[in-house]
Protein backbone atom coordinates (compact mmCIF):
# COMPACT_ATOMS: atom_id res chain seq x y z
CA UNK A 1 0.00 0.00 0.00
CA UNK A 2 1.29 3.34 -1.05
CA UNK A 3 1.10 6.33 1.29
CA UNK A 4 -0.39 9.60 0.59
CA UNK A 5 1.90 11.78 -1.27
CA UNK A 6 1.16 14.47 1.19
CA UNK A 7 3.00 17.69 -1.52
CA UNK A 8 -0.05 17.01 -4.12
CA UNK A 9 -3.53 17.54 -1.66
CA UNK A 10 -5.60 20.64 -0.84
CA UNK A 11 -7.87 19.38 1.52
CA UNK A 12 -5.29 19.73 4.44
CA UNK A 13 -6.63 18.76 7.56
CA UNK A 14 -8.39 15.33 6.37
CA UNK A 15 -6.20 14.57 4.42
CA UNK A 16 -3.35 14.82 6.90
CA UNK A 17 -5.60 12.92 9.71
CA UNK A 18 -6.19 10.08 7.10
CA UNK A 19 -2.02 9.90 6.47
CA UNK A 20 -1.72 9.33 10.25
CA UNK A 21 -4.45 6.74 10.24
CA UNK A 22 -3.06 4.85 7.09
CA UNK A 23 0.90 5.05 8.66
CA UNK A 24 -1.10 3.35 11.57
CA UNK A 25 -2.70 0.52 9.91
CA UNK A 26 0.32 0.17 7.39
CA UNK A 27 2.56 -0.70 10.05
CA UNK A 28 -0.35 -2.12 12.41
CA UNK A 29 0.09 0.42 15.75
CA UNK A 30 -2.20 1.17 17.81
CA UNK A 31 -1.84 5.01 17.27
CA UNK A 32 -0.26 7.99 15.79
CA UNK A 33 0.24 11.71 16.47
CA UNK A 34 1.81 14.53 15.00
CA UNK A 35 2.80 17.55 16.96
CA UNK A 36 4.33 20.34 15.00
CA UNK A 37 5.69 23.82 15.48
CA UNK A 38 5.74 26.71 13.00
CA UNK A 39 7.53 29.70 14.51
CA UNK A 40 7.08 31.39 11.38
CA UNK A 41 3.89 31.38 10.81
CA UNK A 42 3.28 31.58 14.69
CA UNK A 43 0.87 27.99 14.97
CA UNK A 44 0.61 25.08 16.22
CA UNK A 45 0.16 22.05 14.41
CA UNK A 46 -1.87 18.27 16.17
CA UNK A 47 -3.29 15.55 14.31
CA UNK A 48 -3.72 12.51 16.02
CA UNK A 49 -5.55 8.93 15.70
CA UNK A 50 -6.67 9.01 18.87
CA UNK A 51 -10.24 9.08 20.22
CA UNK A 52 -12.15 12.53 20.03
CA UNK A 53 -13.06 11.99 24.24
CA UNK A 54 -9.25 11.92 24.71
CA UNK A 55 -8.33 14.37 22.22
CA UNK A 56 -10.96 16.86 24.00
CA UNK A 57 -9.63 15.99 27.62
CA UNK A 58 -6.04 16.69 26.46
CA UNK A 59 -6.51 19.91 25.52
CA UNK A 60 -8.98 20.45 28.36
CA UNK A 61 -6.40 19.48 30.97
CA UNK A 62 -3.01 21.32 29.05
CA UNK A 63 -1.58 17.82 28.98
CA UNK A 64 0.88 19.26 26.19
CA UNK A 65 2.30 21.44 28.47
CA UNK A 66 3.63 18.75 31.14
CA UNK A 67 3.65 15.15 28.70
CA UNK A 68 6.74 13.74 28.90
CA UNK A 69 6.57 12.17 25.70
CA UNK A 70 6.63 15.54 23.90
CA UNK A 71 8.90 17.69 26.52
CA UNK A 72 11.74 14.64 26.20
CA UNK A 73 11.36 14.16 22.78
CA UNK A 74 11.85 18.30 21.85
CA UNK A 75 14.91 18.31 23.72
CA UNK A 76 16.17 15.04 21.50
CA UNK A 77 17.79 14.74 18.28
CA UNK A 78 17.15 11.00 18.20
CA UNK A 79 14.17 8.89 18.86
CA UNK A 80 13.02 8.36 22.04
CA UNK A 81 11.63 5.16 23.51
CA UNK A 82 9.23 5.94 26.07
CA UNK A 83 10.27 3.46 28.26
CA UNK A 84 13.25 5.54 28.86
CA UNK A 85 10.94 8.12 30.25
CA UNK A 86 10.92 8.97 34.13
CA UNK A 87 7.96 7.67 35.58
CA UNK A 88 7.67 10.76 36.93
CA UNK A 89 4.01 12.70 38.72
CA UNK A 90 3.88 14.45 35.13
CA UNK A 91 4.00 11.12 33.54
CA UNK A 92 1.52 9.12 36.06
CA UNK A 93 -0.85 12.14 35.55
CA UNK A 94 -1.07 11.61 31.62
CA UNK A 95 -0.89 7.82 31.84
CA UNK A 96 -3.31 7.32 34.44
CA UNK A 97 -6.07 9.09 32.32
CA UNK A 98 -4.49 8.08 28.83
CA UNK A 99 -5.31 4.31 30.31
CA UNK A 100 -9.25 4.78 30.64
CA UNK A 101 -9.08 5.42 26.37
CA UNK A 102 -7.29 2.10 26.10
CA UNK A 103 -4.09 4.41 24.96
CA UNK A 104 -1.12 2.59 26.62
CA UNK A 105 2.29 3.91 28.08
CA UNK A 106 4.39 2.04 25.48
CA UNK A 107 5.66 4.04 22.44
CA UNK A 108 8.15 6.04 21.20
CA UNK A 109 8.36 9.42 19.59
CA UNK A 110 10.36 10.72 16.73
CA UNK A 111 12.05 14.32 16.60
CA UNK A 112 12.25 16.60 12.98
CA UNK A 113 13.88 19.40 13.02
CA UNK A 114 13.35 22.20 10.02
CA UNK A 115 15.38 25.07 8.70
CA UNK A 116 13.71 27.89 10.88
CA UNK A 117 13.87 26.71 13.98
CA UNK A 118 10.48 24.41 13.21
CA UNK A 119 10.04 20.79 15.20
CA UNK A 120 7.76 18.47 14.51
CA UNK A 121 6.88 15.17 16.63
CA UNK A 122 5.90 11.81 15.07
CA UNK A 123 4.42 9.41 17.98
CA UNK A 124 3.60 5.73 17.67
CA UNK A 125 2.46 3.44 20.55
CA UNK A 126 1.60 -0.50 20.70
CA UNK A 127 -0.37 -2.34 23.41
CA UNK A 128 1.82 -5.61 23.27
CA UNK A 129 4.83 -6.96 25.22
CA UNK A 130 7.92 -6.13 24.76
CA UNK A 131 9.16 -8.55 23.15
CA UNK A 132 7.01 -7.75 20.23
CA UNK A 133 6.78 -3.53 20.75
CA UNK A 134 10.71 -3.87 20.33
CA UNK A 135 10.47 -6.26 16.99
CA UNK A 136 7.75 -3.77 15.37
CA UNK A 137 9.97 -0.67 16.12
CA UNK A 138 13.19 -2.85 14.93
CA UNK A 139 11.53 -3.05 11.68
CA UNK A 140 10.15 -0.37 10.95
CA UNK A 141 11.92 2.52 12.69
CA UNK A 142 13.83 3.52 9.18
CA UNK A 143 10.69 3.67 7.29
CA UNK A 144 8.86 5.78 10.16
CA UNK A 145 11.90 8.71 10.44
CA UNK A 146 10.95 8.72 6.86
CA UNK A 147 7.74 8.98 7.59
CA UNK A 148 8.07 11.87 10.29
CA UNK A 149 9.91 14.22 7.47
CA UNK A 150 7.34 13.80 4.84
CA UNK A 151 4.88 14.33 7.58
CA UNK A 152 6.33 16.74 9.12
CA UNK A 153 7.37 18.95 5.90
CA UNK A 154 3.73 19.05 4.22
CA UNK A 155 2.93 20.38 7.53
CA UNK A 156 5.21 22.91 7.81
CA UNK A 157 4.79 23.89 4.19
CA UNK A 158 0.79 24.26 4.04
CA UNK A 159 1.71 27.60 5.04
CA UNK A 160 2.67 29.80 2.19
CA UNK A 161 5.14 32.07 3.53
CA UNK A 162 6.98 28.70 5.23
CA UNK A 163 6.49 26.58 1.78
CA UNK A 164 8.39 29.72 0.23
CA UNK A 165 11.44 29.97 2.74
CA UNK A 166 11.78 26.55 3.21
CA UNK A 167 12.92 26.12 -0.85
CA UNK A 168 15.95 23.96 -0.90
CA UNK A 169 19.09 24.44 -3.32
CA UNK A 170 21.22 21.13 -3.93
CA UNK A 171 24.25 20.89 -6.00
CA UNK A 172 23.74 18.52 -9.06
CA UNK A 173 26.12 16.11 -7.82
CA UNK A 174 24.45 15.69 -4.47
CA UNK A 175 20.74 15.39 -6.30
CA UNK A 176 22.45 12.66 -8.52
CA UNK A 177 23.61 10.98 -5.35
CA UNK A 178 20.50 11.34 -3.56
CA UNK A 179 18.82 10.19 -6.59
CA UNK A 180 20.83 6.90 -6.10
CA UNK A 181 20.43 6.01 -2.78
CA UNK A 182 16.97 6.65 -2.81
CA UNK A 183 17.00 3.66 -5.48
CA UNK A 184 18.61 1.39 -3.11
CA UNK A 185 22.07 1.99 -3.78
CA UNK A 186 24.73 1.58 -0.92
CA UNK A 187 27.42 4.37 -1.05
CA UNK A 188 29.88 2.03 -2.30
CA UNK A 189 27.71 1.39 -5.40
CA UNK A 190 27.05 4.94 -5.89
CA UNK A 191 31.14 5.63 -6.23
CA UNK A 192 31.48 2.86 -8.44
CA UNK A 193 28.57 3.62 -10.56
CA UNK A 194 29.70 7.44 -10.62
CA UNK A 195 33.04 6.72 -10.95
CA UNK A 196 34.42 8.72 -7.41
CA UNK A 197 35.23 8.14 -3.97
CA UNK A 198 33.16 6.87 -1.28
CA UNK A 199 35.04 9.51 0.26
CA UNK A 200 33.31 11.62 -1.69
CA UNK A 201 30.04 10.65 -1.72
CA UNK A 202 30.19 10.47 2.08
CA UNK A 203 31.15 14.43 1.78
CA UNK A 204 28.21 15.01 -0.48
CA UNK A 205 26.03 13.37 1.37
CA UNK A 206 26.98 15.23 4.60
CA UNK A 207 26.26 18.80 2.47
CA UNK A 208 22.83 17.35 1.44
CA UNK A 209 22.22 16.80 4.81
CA UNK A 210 23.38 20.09 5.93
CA UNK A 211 21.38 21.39 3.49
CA UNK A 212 17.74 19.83 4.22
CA UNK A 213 18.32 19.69 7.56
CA UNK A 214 17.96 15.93 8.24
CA UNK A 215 19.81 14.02 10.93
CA UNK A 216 20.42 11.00 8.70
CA UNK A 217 20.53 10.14 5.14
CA UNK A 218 17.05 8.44 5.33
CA UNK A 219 16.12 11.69 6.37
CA UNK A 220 17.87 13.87 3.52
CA UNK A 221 16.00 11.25 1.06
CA UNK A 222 12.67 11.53 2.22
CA UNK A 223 12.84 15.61 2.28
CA UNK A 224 14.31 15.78 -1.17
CA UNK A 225 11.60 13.58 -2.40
CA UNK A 226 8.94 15.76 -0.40
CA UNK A 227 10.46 19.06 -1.99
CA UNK A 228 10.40 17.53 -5.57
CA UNK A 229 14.23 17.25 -5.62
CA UNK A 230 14.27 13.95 -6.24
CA UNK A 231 11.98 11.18 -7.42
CA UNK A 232 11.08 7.70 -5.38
CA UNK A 233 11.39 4.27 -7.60
């Protein structure tokens, strides 16, 4: 099943609630949220596949402003297992009420980070042991970073002014290379096949990463794809 190329839509809000609830049957969680921050246009951004009760009690009771999930996972450049989480009175007071909606303490949460200073959060969590929790996250944790840009970066360019500034200029070379590994090419093939380095793809790599702001190459591949840069095969 393909995902929702999220560049291409106009109707915004559904269609970005739908994307959440097809990453969550796609990769069979229980749910997933999106929390997003655009300093430049001044808003916050939620969509979530959670019930509407616990949606309504969240806001009701500022839980964004003391969940652990999102206050760890904004200070974090990496994903962040919330077992690793203090069980903490902050964390008992979410938990204990997240519990009566069947929504379970057992997830993890993946940081974005965008050129101007936006962050977005991509949240998944599975009611199973954890034996099981840690074999769905083992295989699909790649896929969902991926997952979290493109998310995260039709978000935070559904605002005009933001899908202006947020324009992207690679060099040939590192589009080419891009273009490569996001066919399944390992760096080695890439040199080979372009007839360089690996030292040197490793270097244009790291400026394409520099460039689109991504932590890791998955990262840099699934931005340049969102931003028309490149194209998936």
């Amino acid at each position: 099943m393909d995902l929702i190329d999220l560049s291409r839509v106009t109707d915004q809000k559904a269609t970005f609630d739908g994307f959440l609830h097809q990453v969550r049957d796609r990769f069979g969680f229980d749910h997933v949220a999106y929390l997003g921050a655009n300093p430049v246009a001044g808003i916050m951004h939620g969509y979530v596949t959670y019930p509407e009760e616990w949606k309504q009690l969240y806001i009701a009771c500022d839980f964004h402003l003391i969940d652990p999930t999102l206050t760890m996972a904004q200070r974090s450049i990496a994903p962040v297992s919330w077992e690793r989480l203090e069980h903490n009175e902050n964390f008992r007071k979410v938990f204990s009420k997240a519990r009566e909606y069947d929504i379970t303490s057992q997830g993890m949460t993946i940081p974005v980070r965008g050129p101007f200073g936006d962050t977005g959060l991509l949240s998944v969590t599975l009611d199973a042991d954890a034996t099981e929790w840690r074999k769905r996250i083992s295989s699909s944790i790649g896929e969902l970073q991926s997952v979290a840009v493109h998310m995260h970066d039709a978000v935070m360019n559904s605002d005009a002014l933001s899908g202006i500034l947020r324009r992207t200029q690679l060099s040939s070379r590192e589009t080419e290379i891009l273009q490569w590994i996001a066919a399944g090419k390992s760096q080695q093939d890439v040199a080979d096949i372009l007839g360089i380095s690996i030292r040197t793809v490793e270097v244009h790599l790291r400026s394409a990463r520099e460039k689109l702001y991504s932590l890791t190459t998955p990262q840099a591949v699934a931005r340049a794809i969102a931003l028309h840069l490149i194209y998936p095969l």
